Tab-separated table of C-alpha atoms and ligand atoms in Angstrom:
chain	number	residue	atom	x	y	z
A	118	MET	CA	0.162	0.223	-0.140
A	119	TYR	CA	1.255	3.536	-0.916
A	120	GLU	CA	4.507	1.767	-2.124
A	121	GLU	CA	5.109	4.749	-4.578
A	122	VAL	CA	5.670	7.306	-1.713
A	123	ILE	CA	8.277	5.126	0.010
A	124	GLU	CA	10.063	4.676	-3.604
A	125	LYS	CA	9.812	8.358	-4.031
A	126	TYR	CA	11.747	8.962	-0.882
A	127	LYS	CA	14.353	6.049	-1.525
A	128	ASN	CA	15.080	7.799	-4.817
A	129	THR	CA	15.289	11.290	-3.528
A	130	VAL	CA	17.529	10.014	-0.482
A	131	LYS	CA	20.324	9.170	-2.791
A	132	GLY	CA	20.632	12.630	-4.223
A	133	SER	CA	22.794	15.387	-3.285
A	134	GLU	CA	20.151	18.485	-3.130
A	135	ASN	CA	18.482	19.630	-0.087
A	136	LEU	CA	15.535	17.154	-0.415
A	137	HIS	CA	17.835	14.374	0.338
A	138	PHE	CA	17.692	15.164	3.991
A	139	ASN	CA	13.818	15.545	3.700
A	140	ALA	CA	13.653	12.073	2.265
A	141	LYS	CA	16.027	10.812	5.177
A	142	HIS	CA	14.037	12.084	7.924
A	143	TYR	CA	10.786	10.555	6.176
A	144	LEU	CA	12.533	7.243	5.822
A	145	THR	CA	13.978	7.595	9.859
A	146	MET	CA	10.276	7.383	10.759
A	147	HIS	CA	9.179	4.826	8.372
A	148	SER	CA	12.097	2.096	9.277
A	149	HIS	CA	11.041	2.957	12.853
A	150	ALA	CA	7.397	2.206	12.229
A	151	VAL	CA	8.515	-0.723	10.185
A	152	SER	CA	10.284	-2.100	12.870
A	153	LEU	CA	7.325	-2.376	15.526
A	154	SER	CA	4.709	-5.473	15.476
A	155	ASN	CA	1.505	-3.911	16.289
A	156	PRO	CA	2.191	-0.116	16.719
A	157	THR	CA	-0.403	2.624	17.475
A	158	ILE	CA	0.933	5.810	15.715
A	159	LEU	CA	-0.868	9.287	16.180
A	160	GLU	CA	0.055	11.943	13.531
A	161	LEU	CA	-0.817	15.692	14.099
A	162	GLY	CA	-1.014	17.452	10.864
A	163	VAL	CA	-1.932	15.692	7.632
A	164	GLN	CA	-2.271	18.069	4.593
A	165	SER	CA	-2.010	16.122	1.331
A	166	GLY	CA	-1.193	12.982	3.495
A	167	ASN	CA	2.807	12.143	2.608
A	168	SER	CA	3.284	11.219	6.248
A	169	THR	CA	-0.081	9.649	6.446
A	170	LYS	CA	0.452	7.341	3.452
A	171	LEU	CA	4.182	6.795	4.684
A	172	PHE	CA	2.965	5.404	8.107
A	173	LEU	CA	0.187	3.342	6.219
A	174	ASN	CA	2.845	1.688	4.330
A	175	ALA	CA	4.718	1.032	7.332
A	176	LEU	CA	1.779	-0.791	8.979
A	177	GLY	CA	1.933	-3.185	6.045
A	178	ASP	CA	-1.093	-5.759	4.996
A	179	SER	CA	-1.532	-7.457	8.125
A	180	GLN	CA	-4.491	-6.658	10.571
A	181	LYS	CA	-2.362	-5.218	13.113
A	182	GLY	CA	-1.281	-1.588	13.982
A	183	ALA	CA	-3.496	1.481	13.803
A	184	LEU	CA	-2.813	5.106	12.567
A	185	VAL	CA	-5.003	8.168	13.796
A	186	SER	CA	-4.553	11.344	12.101
A	187	VAL	CA	-5.612	14.648	13.216
A	188	ASP	CA	-6.037	17.960	11.377
A	189	ILE	CA	-7.906	21.376	11.728
A	190	ASP	CA	-8.897	20.787	7.950
A	191	ASN	CA	-10.958	18.096	6.621
A	192	CYS	CA	-8.283	15.679	5.087
A	193	SER	CA	-10.310	12.565	5.265
A	194	GLY	CA	-10.061	11.948	1.422
A	195	VAL	CA	-6.118	11.753	1.346
A	196	ALA	CA	-5.918	8.443	2.050
A	197	SER	CA	-7.968	5.268	2.638
A	198	SER	CA	-7.416	2.255	4.879
A	199	SER	CA	-9.201	0.259	7.654
A	200	LYS	CA	-6.305	0.834	9.962
A	201	TRP	CA	-6.798	4.590	9.409
A	202	THR	CA	-8.893	6.862	11.687
A	203	PHE	CA	-9.001	10.601	10.574
A	204	ILE	CA	-10.158	12.986	13.212
A	205	ARG	CA	-11.012	16.793	12.306
A	206	SER	CA	-9.775	18.544	15.507
A	207	ASP	CA	-7.479	21.192	16.765
A	208	SER	CA	-4.668	18.880	17.741
A	209	ALA	CA	-3.888	20.638	20.983
A	210	ASP	CA	-7.500	19.226	22.209
A	211	VAL	CA	-6.289	16.204	23.549
A	212	GLU	CA	-9.130	15.409	25.357
A	213	ASN	CA	-11.377	15.533	22.272
A	214	ILE	CA	-8.860	13.527	20.392
A	215	VAL	CA	-8.621	10.551	23.095
A	216	THR	CA	-12.238	10.289	23.376
A	217	GLU	CA	-12.720	10.013	19.625
A	218	ALA	CA	-9.984	7.533	19.239
A	219	PRO	CA	-9.940	5.530	22.754
A	220	ILE	CA	-7.145	3.172	21.292
A	221	LEU	CA	-4.567	5.854	22.308
A	222	LYS	CA	-5.530	5.293	26.057
A	223	ASN	CA	-3.720	1.615	25.631
A	224	GLY	CA	-0.630	3.881	24.446
A	225	ILE	CA	1.111	5.618	21.561
A	226	ASP	CA	4.104	3.998	20.104
A	227	ILE	CA	4.914	6.933	17.889
A	228	LEU	CA	3.903	10.245	17.736
A	229	PHE	CA	4.366	12.799	14.842
A	230	ILE	CA	4.222	16.387	15.593
A	231	ASP	CA	3.703	18.170	12.350
A	232	SER	CA	0.750	20.641	12.774
A	233	LEU	CA	1.142	24.271	13.631
A	234	HIS	CA	4.491	25.370	14.056
A	235	THR	CA	4.654	27.633	17.093
A	236	THR	CA	6.157	26.828	20.315
A	237	LYS	CA	2.960	27.280	22.299
A	238	HIS	CA	0.992	24.607	20.131
A	239	VAL	CA	4.085	22.284	20.171
A	240	TYR	CA	3.915	22.645	23.933
A	241	LYS	CA	0.504	21.621	24.446
A	242	GLU	CA	0.627	18.742	21.821
A	243	LEU	CA	3.640	17.514	23.583
A	244	TYR	CA	2.557	17.726	27.210
A	245	GLY	CA	-0.979	16.800	26.326
A	246	PHE	CA	-0.031	13.435	24.717
A	247	PHE	CA	3.041	12.816	26.542
A	248	PRO	CA	1.056	10.338	29.332
A	249	TYR	CA	-0.214	8.672	26.627
A	250	ILE	CA	3.043	7.596	25.141
A	251	LYS	CA	4.133	3.948	25.943
A	252	LYS	CA	7.582	3.089	27.506
A	253	GLY	CA	9.900	2.816	24.567
A	254	GLY	CA	7.585	5.240	22.548
A	255	VAL	CA	8.913	7.818	20.365
A	256	ILE	CA	7.736	11.296	19.686
A	257	PHE	CA	9.159	12.798	16.279
A	258	PHE	CA	8.969	16.598	15.621
A	259	ASP	CA	9.135	18.328	12.172
A	260	ASP	CA	10.466	21.617	11.399
A	261	ILE	CA	12.942	22.396	14.067
A	262	ASP	CA	15.949	23.397	11.718
A	263	SER	CA	16.082	27.059	10.822
A	264	ALA	CA	18.782	26.918	8.477
A	265	PRO	CA	16.872	27.000	5.024
A	266	TYR	CA	14.612	29.727	6.528
A	267	CYS	CA	18.035	32.228	7.440
A	268	GLU	CA	18.378	35.427	5.382
A	269	GLY	CA	19.267	34.794	1.790
A	270	SER	CA	18.622	30.923	2.258
A	271	GLU	CA	16.321	28.599	0.117
A	272	LEU	CA	13.159	29.190	2.212
A	273	ASP	CA	14.018	32.801	3.356
A	274	SER	CA	11.423	33.606	6.310
A	275	TYR	CA	12.043	35.429	9.516
A	276	TYR	CA	9.267	34.239	10.955
A	277	VAL	CA	9.639	30.465	10.417
A	278	GLU	CA	13.502	31.188	11.197
A	279	LEU	CA	12.876	32.284	14.896
A	280	GLU	CA	9.826	30.102	15.462
A	281	ASN	CA	11.871	26.900	14.575
A	282	ARG	CA	14.786	28.369	16.603
A	283	ARG	CA	12.318	28.666	19.602
A	284	ILE	CA	10.971	24.961	19.046
A	285	LEU	CA	14.346	23.657	19.051
A	286	LYS	CA	15.306	25.430	22.419
A	287	PHE	CA	11.901	24.525	23.859
A	288	ILE	CA	12.645	20.730	22.962
A	289	ASN	CA	16.199	21.367	24.366
A	290	CYS	CA	14.723	22.642	27.724
A	291	VAL	CA	12.091	19.837	27.909
A	292	PHE	CA	15.111	17.318	27.384
A	293	GLU	CA	17.421	19.027	30.079
A	294	SER	CA	14.575	18.915	32.476
A	295	ASN	CA	13.536	15.424	31.921
A	296	MET	CA	17.104	13.556	31.261
A	297	GLN	CA	15.716	10.750	33.643
A	298	GLN	CA	13.027	9.663	31.225
A	299	LEU	CA	13.965	10.824	27.951
A	300	ASP	CA	16.699	10.315	25.159
A	301	LEU	CA	17.069	13.310	22.416
A	302	THR	CA	18.165	13.059	18.833
A	303	ILE	CA	18.328	15.896	16.639
A	304	TYR	CA	18.668	15.159	12.756
A	305	ARG	CA	19.855	18.385	11.037
A	306	GLY	CA	19.620	19.075	7.430
A	307	TRP	CA	16.499	20.787	5.475
A	308	THR	CA	13.903	21.829	8.028
A	309	GLY	CA	15.345	18.953	10.357
A	310	LEU	CA	13.710	16.446	12.591
A	311	GLY	CA	13.661	16.039	16.270
A	312	ARG	CA	13.307	12.559	18.148
A	313	LEU	CA	12.503	11.896	21.734
A	314	ASP	CA	12.461	8.528	23.253
A	315	LYS	CA	10.264	8.022	26.247
A	316	ARG	CA	12.270	5.926	28.789
A	317	SER	CA	9.336	6.208	31.683
A	318	GLU	CA	6.136	4.312	32.016
A	319	LEU	CA	2.930	5.007	30.305
A	320	TYR	CA	0.688	7.669	31.814
A	321	SER	CA	4.026	9.344	33.437
A	322	GLU	CA	4.028	13.238	33.007
A	323	LEU	CA	6.710	15.668	31.792
A	324	LEU	CA	8.121	18.014	34.101
A	325	PRO	CA	8.076	21.669	32.842
A	326	PRO	CA	10.629	22.623	30.798
A	327	GLN	CA	13.495	24.658	32.327
A	328	SER	CA	16.253	26.665	31.114
A	329	LEU	CA	20.164	25.786	32.322
A	330	LYS	CA	21.932	28.677	33.538
A	331	ILE	CA	24.326	29.465	30.534
A	332	ARG	CA	27.507	31.478	30.660
A	333	LYS	CA	28.072	33.882	27.509
A	334	SER	CA	31.265	35.761	28.027
A	335	LYS	CA	34.872	33.770	28.659
A	336	LYS	CA	36.312	37.276	29.492
A	337	PHE	CA	33.967	37.963	32.284
A	338	TRP	CA	34.089	34.593	33.937
A	339	LYS	CA	37.928	34.465	33.660
A	340	ILE	CA	38.048	37.915	35.476
A	341	LYS	CA	35.332	36.757	37.840
A	342	ARG	CA	37.318	33.844	38.962
A	343	SER	CA	40.493	35.615	39.372
A	344	LEU	CA	38.814	38.315	41.506
A	345	LYS	CA	37.307	35.688	43.597
A	346	LYS	CA	40.552	33.996	44.060
A	347	ARG	CA	42.036	37.372	45.351
A	348	ASN	CA	38.699	37.906	47.517
A	349	LEU	CA	37.921	40.815	45.508
A	350	TRP	CA	34.455	39.501	44.076
A	351	ARG	CA	31.781	41.053	46.704
A	352	TRP	CA	28.382	40.526	44.278
B	61	SAM	C1	2.974	20.816	7.635
B	61	SAM	S1	1.419	20.491	7.141
B	61	SAM	C2	1.516	18.518	7.619
B	61	SAM	C3	2.031	17.743	6.629
B	61	SAM	C4	2.094	16.483	6.908
B	61	SAM	N1	2.266	15.661	8.188
B	61	SAM	C5	3.052	15.424	5.988
B	61	SAM	O1	4.275	15.600	6.566
B	61	SAM	O2	2.772	15.249	4.714
B	61	SAM	C6	0.692	21.056	8.545
B	61	SAM	C7	-0.991	20.624	8.766
B	61	SAM	O3	-1.447	21.222	10.310
B	61	SAM	C8	-2.693	21.682	9.951
B	61	SAM	N2	-2.939	22.388	11.117
B	61	SAM	C9	-2.561	23.598	11.410
B	61	SAM	N3	-3.026	24.190	12.594
B	61	SAM	C10	-3.481	23.020	13.147
B	61	SAM	C11	-4.136	22.721	14.482
B	61	SAM	N4	-4.350	23.737	15.367
B	61	SAM	N5	-4.756	21.497	14.764
B	61	SAM	C12	-4.607	20.685	13.836
B	61	SAM	N6	-3.913	20.788	12.902
B	61	SAM	C13	-3.275	21.898	12.535
B	61	SAM	C14	-2.621	22.155	8.671
B	61	SAM	O4	-4.011	22.195	8.304
B	61	SAM	C15	-2.040	21.412	7.804
B	61	SAM	O5	-2.530	20.495	7.089
């Protein structure tokens, strides 16, 4: 099913152009989905159904596995499969989505976040669905690399550049305050792909994101250290 979508990415990944990364990121999600025997997948953001078809292909022809896809627009016509449930909803409305697709309460193996790319929205999606992710489950985030949106770059957009950078910073902060239950992988290139692996039990929750206290100037800290050594630092 939808073999042509996978073939397209397999051909593109061999190329040298930017789309190589895009194809690589899609194939990363595909091979993870293929490696699972009976996965429940939740996809936030459908549009023309590229990722929908990719996940349906990964589920294969057996009766096992389910894909639940959510979009604010009516995307019910982009794919067709007995394993597929489309829900028209705001993807941050977790309660409504879980009520419409109760299978999610048994645990999600893959969550793909690719709807409204703002930090506030991604926050609601991640914190809202995290308890439903199984131990060993994976959360993928699309659009976390701002490089192609920088001034003069291929997709030049100050808005997306700044928002993607904020989303990446947010994911890093979530990881830094939840290292006891998460692994983080960042795939660079094109618009990027983030991956959080959950190491804690189903229904465990995320602690709030917290920024580490980062130092900015080597010169300042060098002077501070030398003043402290001489007992001249009073602040
Ligand atoms: C980048 S596209 C999704 C692409 C798709 N995942 C793929 O890889 O082919 C983003 C989608 O998010 C949807 N969207 C935007 N805001 C949303 C929201 N608040 N709730 C749910 N979906 C939303 C848009 O309608 C659009 O179809």
